[in-house]
């Protein structure tokens, strides 16, 4: 599983940073969080593949977070994508996609489903769940978290052999069932290693820090958080309902996350050194995202 | 006056080429032809200025030619633009701008006027006129030409002095009127140099070559023309209603233009060397546009 940052600038792009887009690649599937203008250009550069299973999660209906949808949809159609694609977002996402698909006169080579998000569980399959939580921004906005389901421990073939358990019964032990061989019970715990816990990744989108987000992101392995401003612009952060790097770090610390990634930097800053310095004053494990940064999650 | 190419790729962007956008800068005013996705990024790199007088001309309602409008409008608003801006385009441009401004929840810091284009003269001021002509593409599409009005010849101060014409009468001669001093007539031709003809610039947008475009672009000083394909993809050009580089050159030759600039290259080609070679087989003065190319027009 890896995070790939496709756009890390706030509001206005810079020569080095495109507008918001963060991808999580997991088992050949892409979870895209926001699609700012020109997301397709970074997506192409990252070489993530045009016909992959994909779900797109829009945090809020501001242009710098969703205008890139059309370039992605159009280019995937021109490249003859066949895989269905699902787009999640706040109310308005449905009209936005439908109206522009009509007004821009383009056909789609693949099915697109739109799901309007409200708080709570918005997606679940056999391996992950995705939840939404209201963020605090100028328009309706959601933060998302993706949680891998725990996997059972590794099956110990040697132990199973020593216990004379026939192969045909192994899958039952792997699935957590007890088996009986020649009148002797074996419990799954005797042949399985420790349960492998899933990872938990948080994506804030644009938001001021809130108590409910602290709860929502509690225990995340990686939290990607709005760090638009420095301390010196804290009043600007408050006014525009964004966060400072320090506020992101304080929330990460209180939420007990393992690692924090700052993103969504205002174009007024030449680099992110100030953000890193201020965040590290309150929390140790901080990284600054940059366009095309890839981060393996193990 | 100069042309600045901000995006020269067809349909899909590449790592080197952004989507369609061509600017003409003239006396501090910017005429923008199409605004493909991420036009604002190239615009920023070109340093053309966010509060300049600006008119935007959309050739047709395909995403790769107009999705960049919103980034431009939004960034100009964030930069507190005050100058009004006028957008011209085919029917649908009005709904497209109005609906997205609403759906994307952004306010504008400056007035935006929308004009739906039909064939003929669409704009005139004291210095230029702009005309539209139907192009031949999958959806309603227009080509544009911008024509500078001729300027009178330069006033020859020495000659006027030798003829004892008082300064107060100079402007009448400059405006083409005869003056009489001490009973002696002086005609404008005696003190003015040769009339300075205005330049004529053509912008095709997406189109197959047509007879009416040949007429429309007759005598252009510079013609910027669709050269999506090479000879080897001529049937593809016909099917998608684009032009090959050779077709662009043939039209330029028949229209008697002085200089041809090829643009809108399909992303399938690694570079534009093939386009230049095939176009130069039929027409001498051919350039291939590239992103951020600036071309002075004298």
Coordinates of C-alpha atoms in Angstrom, one line a residue:
Chain A
X1 CA 0.0 0.0 0.0
X2 CA 1.3 3.4 -0.8
X3 CA 0.3 7.1 -0.7
X4 CA 1.1 9.1 -3.8
X5 CA 0.7 12.9 -3.6
X6 CA -0.4 14.3 -6.9
X7 CA -1.1 17.9 -5.9
X8 CA -0.1 19.7 -2.7
X9 CA -0.9 23.4 -3.2
X10 CA -3.8 25.3 -1.7
X11 CA -6.2 27.3 -3.7
X12 CA -3.7 28.4 -6.4
X13 CA -1.2 26.2 -8.1
X14 CA 2.5 27.1 -8.2
X15 CA 5.3 26.2 -10.6
X16 CA 6.1 23.2 -8.3
X17 CA 2.8 22.3 -6.8
X18 CA -0.5 21.3 -8.4
X19 CA -3.9 21.6 -6.8
X20 CA -5.2 19.0 -4.2
X21 CA -5.0 15.4 -5.1
X22 CA -3.9 12.5 -3.0
X23 CA -3.9 8.8 -4.1
X24 CA -3.8 5.7 -2.1
X25 CA -2.8 2.6 -4.1
X26 CA -3.7 -0.7 -2.5
X27 CA -3.6 -4.1 -4.2
X28 CA -3.9 -2.5 -7.6
X29 CA -6.8 -0.4 -6.7
X30 CA -6.6 3.4 -6.5
X31 CA -8.4 5.5 -3.9
X32 CA -8.3 9.2 -5.0
X33 CA -8.9 11.9 -2.5
X34 CA -9.8 15.2 -4.3
X35 CA -9.0 15.9 -8.0
X36 CA -7.9 19.5 -8.4
X37 CA -7.2 21.0 -11.8
X38 CA -4.6 19.1 -13.8
X39 CA -4.8 16.0 -11.5
X40 CA -4.6 14.0 -14.7
X41 CA -1.1 15.4 -15.5
X42 CA 0.3 14.3 -12.2
X43 CA -1.6 11.0 -12.4
X44 CA 0.0 10.4 -15.8
X45 CA 3.5 11.3 -14.4
X46 CA 3.0 9.0 -11.5
X47 CA 2.2 6.2 -13.9
X48 CA -0.7 4.8 -11.8
X49 CA -2.6 3.3 -14.8
X50 CA -5.8 4.4 -16.5
X51 CA -7.8 1.2 -16.2
X52 CA -7.3 0.5 -12.6
X53 CA -10.1 -0.1 -10.1
X54 CA -10.7 3.4 -8.9
X55 CA -12.9 5.3 -6.3
X56 CA -12.7 9.1 -6.1
X57 CA -13.6 10.9 -2.9
X58 CA -14.2 14.6 -3.1
X59 CA -13.9 16.5 0.2
X60 CA -15.8 19.6 -0.8
X61 CA -17.1 21.5 -3.8
X62 CA -14.4 24.1 -4.3
X63 CA -12.8 24.3 -7.8
X64 CA -9.3 23.6 -6.6
X65 CA -10.5 20.2 -5.2
X66 CA -12.8 18.9 -8.0
X67 CA -12.2 20.7 -11.4
X68 CA -9.7 18.0 -12.3
X69 CA -12.4 15.3 -12.4
X70 CA -13.3 16.1 -16.0
X71 CA -9.8 15.8 -17.4
X72 CA -9.5 12.5 -15.6
X73 CA -12.8 11.2 -16.9
X74 CA -12.2 12.4 -20.4
X75 CA -8.7 11.1 -20.7
X76 CA -9.7 7.7 -19.2
X77 CA -12.5 7.6 -21.8
X78 CA -10.1 8.4 -24.6
X79 CA -7.9 5.6 -23.3
X80 CA -10.9 3.3 -23.5
X81 CA -11.2 2.6 -19.8
X82 CA -13.8 -0.1 -19.2
X83 CA -13.6 -0.4 -15.3
X84 CA -16.5 1.3 -13.6
X85 CA -15.6 4.2 -11.4
X86 CA -17.4 5.5 -8.3
X87 CA -17.2 9.2 -7.2
X88 CA -18.2 10.1 -3.6
X89 CA -18.7 13.7 -2.5
X90 CA -20.9 16.1 -0.7
X91 CA -24.3 17.1 -2.1
X92 CA -23.8 18.9 -5.4
X93 CA -21.2 16.4 -6.7
X94 CA -24.0 14.6 -8.6
X95 CA -25.2 17.8 -10.4
X96 CA -21.6 18.9 -11.0
X97 CA -20.6 15.7 -12.8
X98 CA -23.8 15.3 -14.7
X99 CA -24.1 18.9 -15.9
X100 CA -20.5 19.2 -17.0
X101 CA -20.5 15.8 -18.8
X102 CA -23.5 17.2 -20.8
X103 CA -22.1 20.7 -21.3
X104 CA -18.7 19.5 -22.3
X105 CA -20.1 17.1 -24.8
X106 CA -18.1 14.1 -23.8
X107 CA -19.1 10.5 -23.7
X108 CA -17.8 8.0 -21.2
X109 CA -16.3 4.7 -22.1
X110 CA -17.1 3.3 -18.6
X111 CA -19.8 3.4 -16.0
X112 CA -19.6 6.3 -13.5
X113 CA -21.6 6.0 -10.2
X114 CA -22.0 9.0 -8.0
X115 CA -22.6 8.7 -4.3
X116 CA -23.6 11.7 -2.2
X117 CA -21.8 11.4 1.2
X118 CA -23.1 11.9 4.6
X119 CA -21.3 11.2 7.9
X120 CA -20.5 7.6 8.8
X121 CA -19.6 4.6 6.8
X122 CA -19.6 5.3 3.1
X123 CA -17.9 2.3 1.7
X124 CA -17.0 -1.3 2.7
X125 CA -15.6 -4.3 0.9
X126 CA -13.9 -7.4 2.1
X127 CA -10.7 -5.6 2.8
X128 CA -11.3 -2.0 3.7
X129 CA -13.9 0.4 5.1
X130 CA -14.1 4.1 4.4
X131 CA -15.8 6.6 6.8
X132 CA -16.6 10.2 6.4
X133 CA -16.7 12.9 9.1
X134 CA -17.8 16.5 8.7
X135 CA -14.9 18.9 8.5
X136 CA -15.1 22.6 9.4
X137 CA -14.7 24.6 6.2
X138 CA -16.5 27.4 4.3
X139 CA -18.8 24.9 2.5
X140 CA -20.0 21.5 3.4
X141 CA -16.8 19.4 3.6
X142 CA -15.8 15.9 4.7
X143 CA -12.7 14.3 6.0
X144 CA -12.2 10.6 5.1
X145 CA -10.5 7.7 6.8
X146 CA -9.7 4.4 5.1
X147 CA -9.3 1.4 7.5
X148 CA -7.9 -1.9 6.4
X149 CA -9.7 -4.9 8.0
X150 CA -7.4 -6.9 10.3
X151 CA -6.1 -10.1 8.7
X152 CA -5.7 -13.4 10.5
X153 CA -2.1 -14.4 11.5
X154 CA 0.1 -16.3 9.2
X155 CA -0.6 -20.1 9.0
X156 CA 2.3 -22.1 10.4
X157 CA 2.7 -25.1 8.1
X158 CA 5.3 -26.7 10.3
X159 CA 3.1 -26.7 13.3
X160 CA 0.1 -28.0 11.4
X161 CA 2.3 -30.8 10.1
X162 CA 3.6 -31.7 13.6
X163 CA 0.0 -31.9 14.7
X164 CA -0.8 -34.2 11.8
X165 CA -3.6 -32.0 10.6
X166 CA -4.6 -33.0 7.0
X167 CA -4.3 -30.2 4.4
X168 CA -8.0 -30.3 3.7
X169 CA -8.7 -28.9 7.1
X170 CA -6.2 -26.0 7.0
X171 CA -8.6 -23.5 5.6
X172 CA -11.0 -24.0 8.5
X173 CA -8.2 -23.2 10.9
X174 CA -7.2 -20.2 8.8
X175 CA -10.9 -19.0 9.0
X176 CA -10.8 -19.2 12.8
X177 CA -12.6 -22.6 13.3
X178 CA -11.5 -25.4 15.6
X179 CA -10.9 -28.8 14.0
X180 CA -10.9 -32.3 15.4
X181 CA -8.5 -35.0 14.1
X182 CA -8.6 -38.5 15.6
X183 CA -10.5 -37.2 18.6
X184 CA -7.9 -34.5 19.2
X185 CA -9.0 -30.8 19.1
X186 CA -6.8 -28.1 17.5
X187 CA -7.7 -24.4 18.0
X188 CA -6.7 -21.8 15.4
X189 CA -4.4 -20.1 17.9
X190 CA -2.1 -23.2 17.9
X191 CA -1.3 -22.9 14.2
X192 CA -1.8 -19.2 13.4
X193 CA 0.7 -16.4 14.1
X194 CA -0.5 -13.1 15.6
X195 CA -3.4 -11.4 14.0
X196 CA -2.2 -8.8 11.5
X197 CA -3.9 -5.5 12.2
X198 CA -4.9 -3.3 9.3
X199 CA -3.6 0.2 8.7
X200 CA -5.7 3.3 9.2
X201 CA -5.1 6.3 7.0
X202 CA -6.7 9.7 7.5
X203 CA -7.3 12.5 4.9
X204 CA -8.5 15.8 6.3
X205 CA -9.3 17.8 3.2
X206 CA -9.7 21.5 3.9
X207 CA -10.6 22.2 7.5
X208 CA -9.9 24.0 10.7
X209 CA -9.0 21.6 13.5
X210 CA -12.0 20.3 15.4
X211 CA -12.6 17.9 18.4
X212 CA -14.7 15.6 16.2
X213 CA -11.8 15.2 13.7
X214 CA -9.4 14.5 16.6
X215 CA -11.7 11.6 17.6
X216 CA -12.2 10.5 13.9
X217 CA -8.5 10.3 13.3
X218 CA -7.6 8.7 16.6
X219 CA -4.9 6.1 16.2
X220 CA -4.3 6.6 12.5
X221 CA -1.1 5.2 11.2
X222 CA -0.8 8.1 8.8
X223 CA -2.8 11.3 8.8
X224 CA -2.6 13.7 5.9
X225 CA -3.8 17.0 7.2
X226 CA -4.4 20.6 6.0
X227 CA -1.4 22.8 6.8
X228 CA -2.2 25.8 4.7
X229 CA -0.6 28.3 6.9
X230 CA 2.2 29.1 9.4
X231 CA 1.7 30.5 12.9
X232 CA 2.1 34.0 11.5
X233 CA -1.1 33.6 9.4
X234 CA -3.1 31.9 12.2
X235 CA -5.8 34.5 12.0
X236 CA -6.0 34.0 8.3
X237 CA -6.4 30.2 8.9
X238 CA -9.2 30.9 11.3
X239 CA -10.9 33.3 8.9
X240 CA -10.7 30.9 5.9
X241 CA -11.3 27.8 8.0
X242 CA -8.0 26.1 7.3
X243 CA -5.3 24.9 9.7
X244 CA -1.8 26.0 10.5
X245 CA 1.0 23.4 10.5
X246 CA 1.2 23.6 14.3
X247 CA -2.6 23.1 14.6
X248 CA -2.3 20.0 12.4
X249 CA 0.5 18.7 14.6
X250 CA -1.4 19.4 17.8
X251 CA -4.4 17.5 16.5
X252 CA -2.2 14.6 15.3
X253 CA -0.5 14.4 18.8
X254 CA -3.8 14.5 20.7
X255 CA -5.3 11.9 18.3
X256 CA -2.4 9.6 18.9
X257 CA -1.5 9.2 15.2
X258 CA 1.7 7.5 14.3
X259 CA 2.8 9.8 11.5
X260 CA 1.6 13.1 10.2
X261 CA 1.9 14.4 6.6
X262 CA 1.4 18.1 6.0
X263 CA -0.1 19.2 2.7
X264 CA -2.2 21.9 1.0
X265 CA 0.4 24.7 1.4
X266 CA -0.5 28.2 0.6
X267 CA 1.2 29.5 -2.5
X268 CA 2.5 32.4 -0.5
X269 CA 5.3 30.2 1.0
X270 CA 8.5 29.6 -1.0
X271 CA 8.9 26.2 0.6
X272 CA 7.6 24.1 3.5
X273 CA 10.5 24.5 5.9
X274 CA 8.6 26.8 8.2
X275 CA 5.7 24.3 8.3
X276 CA 8.0 21.5 9.2
X277 CA 9.7 23.5 11.9
X278 CA 6.5 24.7 13.6
X279 CA 4.8 21.3 13.4
X280 CA 7.9 19.5 14.8
X281 CA 7.9 21.7 17.9
X282 CA 4.8 19.8 19.0
X283 CA 5.0 16.4 17.2
X284 CA 7.9 14.3 16.2
X285 CA 6.9 12.3 13.2
X286 CA 6.1 14.9 10.5
X287 CA 6.6 14.9 6.8
X288 CA 5.8 17.6 4.3
X289 CA 4.1 16.3 1.1
X290 CA 5.4 17.4 -2.3
X291 CA 4.0 16.6 -5.7
X292 CA 4.8 13.1 -6.8
X293 CA 6.1 12.0 -3.4
X294 CA 5.4 8.3 -2.9
X295 CA 5.1 6.9 0.7
X296 CA 5.1 3.2 1.3
X297 CA 2.9 2.1 4.2
X298 CA 4.0 -1.1 5.8
Chain B
X1 CA 2.3 42.6 -30.2
X2 CA 3.2 39.0 -29.4
X3 CA 1.7 35.6 -29.4
X4 CA 2.3 33.4 -26.3
X5 CA 1.5 29.8 -26.5
X6 CA 0.3 28.4 -23.2
X7 CA -0.9 25.0 -24.2
X8 CA -0.3 23.1 -27.4
X9 CA -1.5 19.5 -26.8
X10 CA -4.6 18.0 -28.3
X11 CA -7.2 16.3 -26.2
X12 CA -4.8 14.9 -23.6
X13 CA -2.0 16.8 -21.9
X14 CA 1.6 15.4 -21.9
X15 CA 4.5 16.0 -19.6
X16 CA 5.7 18.8 -22.0
X17 CA 2.4 20.2 -23.4
X18 CA -0.7 21.5 -21.6
X19 CA -4.1 21.7 -23.2
X20 CA -5.2 24.4 -25.7
X21 CA -4.5 28.0 -24.8
X22 CA -3.0 30.7 -27.0
X23 CA -2.6 34.4 -25.9
X24 CA -2.1 37.5 -28.0
X25 CA -0.7 40.3 -26.0
X26 CA -1.2 43.8 -27.5
X27 CA -0.7 47.1 -25.9
X28 CA -1.0 45.6 -22.4
X29 CA -4.2 43.8 -23.3
X30 CA -4.5 40.0 -23.5
X31 CA -6.7 38.2 -26.0
X32 CA -6.9 34.6 -24.8
X33 CA -8.0 31.9 -27.3
X34 CA -9.3 28.8 -25.5
X35 CA -8.5 27.9 -21.9
X36 CA -7.7 24.2 -21.5
X37 CA -7.2 22.6 -18.1
X38 CA -4.3 24.3 -16.2
X39 CA -4.2 27.3 -18.4
X40 CA -3.6 29.3 -15.3
X41 CA -0.4 27.4 -14.6
X42 CA 1.1 28.3 -18.0
X43 CA -0.3 31.9 -17.7
X44 CA 1.5 32.3 -14.3
X45 CA 4.7 30.9 -15.8
X46 CA 4.5 33.3 -18.7
X47 CA 4.1 36.2 -16.3
X48 CA 1.4 37.9 -18.3
X49 CA -0.3 39.6 -15.3
X50 CA -3.5 38.9 -13.4
X51 CA -5.1 42.3 -13.7
X52 CA -4.6 43.1 -17.4
X53 CA -7.4 44.0 -19.7
X54 CA -8.5 40.6 -21.0
X55 CA -10.9 39.0 -23.4
X56 CA -11.3 35.2 -23.7
X57 CA -12.5 33.6 -26.9
X58 CA -13.5 29.9 -26.6
X59 CA -13.6 28.0 -29.9
X60 CA -15.9 25.2 -28.8
X61 CA -17.3 23.4 -25.8
X62 CA -14.9 20.5 -25.3
X63 CA -13.3 20.2 -21.9
X64 CA -9.7 20.4 -23.2
X65 CA -10.6 23.9 -24.5
X66 CA -12.5 25.5 -21.7
X67 CA -12.1 23.7 -18.4
X68 CA -9.2 26.0 -17.5
X69 CA -11.6 29.0 -17.4
X70 CA -12.5 28.3 -13.7
X71 CA -8.9 28.2 -12.5
X72 CA -8.2 31.4 -14.3
X73 CA -11.4 33.1 -12.9
X74 CA -10.8 31.8 -9.4
X75 CA -7.1 32.7 -9.2
X76 CA -7.8 36.2 -10.6
X77 CA -10.4 36.7 -8.0
X78 CA -8.0 35.5 -5.2
X79 CA -5.5 38.0 -6.6
X80 CA -8.2 40.7 -6.3
X81 CA -8.6 41.4 -10.0
X82 CA -10.8 44.4 -10.6
X83 CA -10.7 44.7 -14.4
X84 CA -13.8 43.5 -16.1
X85 CA -13.4 40.4 -18.3
X86 CA -15.4 39.3 -21.3
X87 CA -15.8 35.7 -22.4
X88 CA -16.9 34.9 -26.0
X89 CA -17.9 31.4 -27.1
X90 CA -20.5 29.3 -28.8
X91 CA -24.0 28.8 -27.3
X92 CA -23.5 26.9 -24.0
X93 CA -20.6 29.0 -22.8
X94 CA -23.1 31.2 -20.8
X95 CA -24.6 28.2 -18.9
X96 CA -21.2 26.6 -18.5
X97 CA -19.8 29.6 -16.7
X98 CA -22.9 30.5 -14.7
X99 CA -23.6 26.9 -13.6
X100 CA -20.0 26.2 -12.5
X101 CA -19.5 29.5 -10.7
X102 CA -22.6 28.5 -8.7
X103 CA -21.7 24.8 -8.2
X104 CA -18.0 25.6 -7.3
X105 CA -19.1 28.2 -4.7
X106 CA -16.8 30.9 -5.8
X107 CA -17.3 34.6 -5.8
X108 CA -15.8 36.9 -8.4
X109 CA -13.9 40.1 -7.6
X110 CA -14.5 41.5 -11.0
X111 CA -17.3 41.7 -13.6
X112 CA -17.5 38.9 -16.1
X113 CA -19.6 39.4 -19.3
X114 CA -20.5 36.4 -21.5
X115 CA -21.1 36.9 -25.2
X116 CA -22.5 34.0 -27.3
X117 CA -20.8 34.1 -30.6
X118 CA -22.3 33.8 -34.1
X119 CA -20.5 34.2 -37.4
X120 CA -19.3 37.7 -38.3
X121 CA -17.9 40.6 -36.4
X122 CA -18.0 39.9 -32.7
X123 CA -15.8 42.7 -31.3
X124 CA -14.5 46.1 -32.3
X125 CA -12.7 48.9 -30.6
X126 CA -10.6 51.8 -31.8
X127 CA -7.7 49.5 -32.7
X128 CA -8.8 46.0 -33.6
X129 CA -11.7 44.0 -34.9
X130 CA -12.3 40.4 -34.2
X131 CA -14.4 38.1 -36.4
X132 CA -15.7 34.6 -36.1
X133 CA -16.2 31.9 -38.7
X134 CA -17.8 28.5 -38.3
X135 CA -15.2 25.8 -38.2
X136 CA -15.8 22.1 -39.1
X137 CA -15.7 20.1 -35.9
X138 CA -17.7 17.5 -33.9
X139 CA -19.6 20.3 -32.0
X140 CA -20.4 23.9 -32.9
X141 CA -16.9 25.5 -33.3
X142 CA -15.6 28.8 -34.3
X143 CA -12.3 30.1 -35.7
X144 CA -11.3 33.6 -34.9
X145 CA -9.3 36.3 -36.6
X146 CA -8.1 39.5 -35.0
X147 CA -7.3 42.4 -37.4
X148 CA -5.5 45.5 -36.3
X149 CA -6.9 48.6 -37.9
X150 CA -4.5 50.4 -40.3
X151 CA -2.7 53.3 -38.7
X152 CA -1.9 56.6 -40.6
X153 CA 1.7 57.1 -41.7
X154 CA 4.2 58.7 -39.4
X155 CA 3.9 62.5 -39.3
X156 CA 7.1 64.1 -40.7
X157 CA 7.8 67.0 -38.4
X158 CA 10.6 68.4 -40.6
X159 CA 8.4 68.6 -43.7
X160 CA 5.6 70.2 -41.7
X161 CA 8.2 72.8 -40.4
X162 CA 9.5 73.4 -43.9
X163 CA 5.9 74.1 -45.0
X164 CA 5.4 76.6 -42.1
X165 CA 2.4 74.7 -40.8
X166 CA 1.6 75.8 -37.2
X167 CA 1.6 73.0 -34.6
X168 CA -2.0 73.6 -33.8
X169 CA -3.0 72.3 -37.3
X170 CA -0.8 69.1 -37.2
X171 CA -3.4 66.9 -35.7
X172 CA -5.8 67.7 -38.6
X173 CA -3.3 66.5 -41.1
X174 CA -2.6 63.4 -38.9
X175 CA -6.3 62.7 -39.1
X176 CA -6.3 62.9 -42.9
X177 CA -7.7 66.5 -43.3
X178 CA -6.3 69.1 -45.7
X179 CA -5.2 72.4 -44.1
X180 CA -4.9 75.9 -45.6
X181 CA -2.1 78.2 -44.3
X182 CA -1.8 81.8 -45.8
X183 CA -3.9 80.7 -48.7
X184 CA -1.7 77.6 -49.4
X185 CA -3.2 74.2 -49.3
X186 CA -1.3 71.2 -47.7
X187 CA -2.7 67.7 -48.1
X188 CA -2.0 65.0 -45.5
X189 CA 0.1 63.0 -48.1
X190 CA 2.7 65.8 -48.1
X191 CA 3.6 65.4 -44.4
X192 CA 2.6 61.8 -43.6
X193 CA 4.7 58.7 -44.4
X194 CA 3.1 55.6 -45.8
X195 CA 0.0 54.3 -44.1
X196 CA 0.9 51.5 -41.6
X197 CA -1.2 48.5 -42.3
X198 CA -2.5 46.5 -39.3
X199 CA -1.6 42.9 -38.8
X200 CA -4.0 40.0 -39.2
X201 CA -3.8 37.0 -37.0
X202 CA -5.9 33.8 -37.4
X203 CA -6.7 31.2 -34.8
X204 CA -8.3 28.0 -36.1
X205 CA -9.3 26.1 -33.0
X206 CA -10.2 22.5 -33.7
X207 CA -11.3 22.0 -37.3
X208 CA -10.9 20.0 -40.5
X209 CA -9.8 22.3 -43.4
X210 CA -12.7 24.1 -45.2
X211 CA -13.1 26.4 -48.1
X212 CA -14.7 29.1 -45.9
X213 CA -11.7 29.0 -43.5
X214 CA -9.4 29.5 -46.5
X215 CA -11.3 32.6 -47.3
X216 CA -11.6 33.7 -43.7
X217 CA -7.8 33.5 -43.1
X218 CA -6.9 35.0 -46.5
X219 CA -3.8 37.2 -46.2
X220 CA -3.2 36.6 -42.5
X221 CA 0.2 37.6 -41.3
X222 CA 0.2 34.7 -38.9
X223 CA -2.2 31.8 -38.9
X224 CA -2.2 29.4 -35.9
X225 CA -3.8 26.2 -37.1
X226 CA -4.9 22.8 -35.9
X227 CA -2.2 20.2 -36.8
X228 CA -3.3 17.3 -34.7
X229 CA -2.2 14.6 -37.0
X230 CA 0.4 13.4 -39.5
X231 CA -0.3 12.1 -43.0
X232 CA -0.3 8.6 -41.6
X233 CA -3.4 9.4 -39.5
X234 CA -5.2 11.4 -42.1
X235 CA -8.3 9.1 -41.9
X236 CA -8.3 9.7 -38.1
X237 CA -8.2 13.4 -38.8
X238 CA -11.1 13.1 -41.1
X239 CA -13.1 11.0 -38.6
X240 CA -12.5 13.3 -35.7
X241 CA -12.7 16.5 -37.7
X242 CA -9.2 17.7 -37.1
X243 CA -6.4 18.6 -39.6
X244 CA -3.1 17.1 -40.5
X245 CA 0.0 19.3 -40.6
X246 CA 0.0 19.0 -44.4
X247 CA -3.6 20.1 -44.6
X248 CA -2.9 23.1 -42.4
X249 CA 0.0 24.0 -44.7
X250 CA -2.1 23.6 -47.9
X251 CA -4.8 25.8 -46.5
X252 CA -2.2 28.4 -45.4
X253 CA -0.6 28.4 -48.8
X254 CA -4.0 28.8 -50.7
X255 CA -5.0 31.5 -48.2
X256 CA -1.8 33.4 -48.9
X257 CA -0.8 33.7 -45.3
X258 CA 2.6 34.9 -44.5
X259 CA 3.4 32.5 -41.7
X260 CA 1.9 29.4 -40.3
X261 CA 2.1 28.1 -36.7
X262 CA 1.2 24.5 -36.1
X263 CA -0.4 23.6 -32.8
X264 CA -2.7 21.1 -31.1
X265 CA -0.5 18.1 -31.5
X266 CA -1.9 14.7 -30.6
X267 CA -0.2 13.2 -27.6
X268 CA 0.7 10.1 -29.6
X269 CA 3.6 11.9 -31.2
X270 CA 6.9 12.2 -29.3
X271 CA 7.8 15.5 -30.9
X272 CA 6.6 17.7 -33.8
X273 CA 9.4 17.0 -36.2
X274 CA 7.1 15.0 -38.5
X275 CA 4.5 17.8 -38.5
X276 CA 7.2 20.3 -39.6
X277 CA 8.6 18.0 -42.3
X278 CA 5.2 17.3 -43.8
X279 CA 4.0 20.9 -43.6
X280 CA 7.2 22.3 -45.2
X281 CA 6.8 20.0 -48.2
X282 CA 4.0 22.3 -49.2
X283 CA 4.6 25.7 -47.5
X284 CA 7.8 27.4 -46.5
X285 CA 7.1 29.5 -43.5
X286 CA 6.1 27.0 -40.8
X287 CA 6.8 27.0 -37.1
X288 CA 5.7 24.4 -34.5
X289 CA 4.2 25.9 -31.4
X290 CA 5.4 24.7 -28.0
X291 CA 4.3 25.6 -24.5
X292 CA 5.5 29.0 -23.4
X293 CA 6.9 29.9 -26.9
X294 CA 6.6 33.7 -27.4
X295 CA 6.5 35.1 -30.9
X296 CA 6.9 38.8 -31.6
X297 CA 4.8 40.1 -34.4
X298 CA 6.2 43.2 -36.1

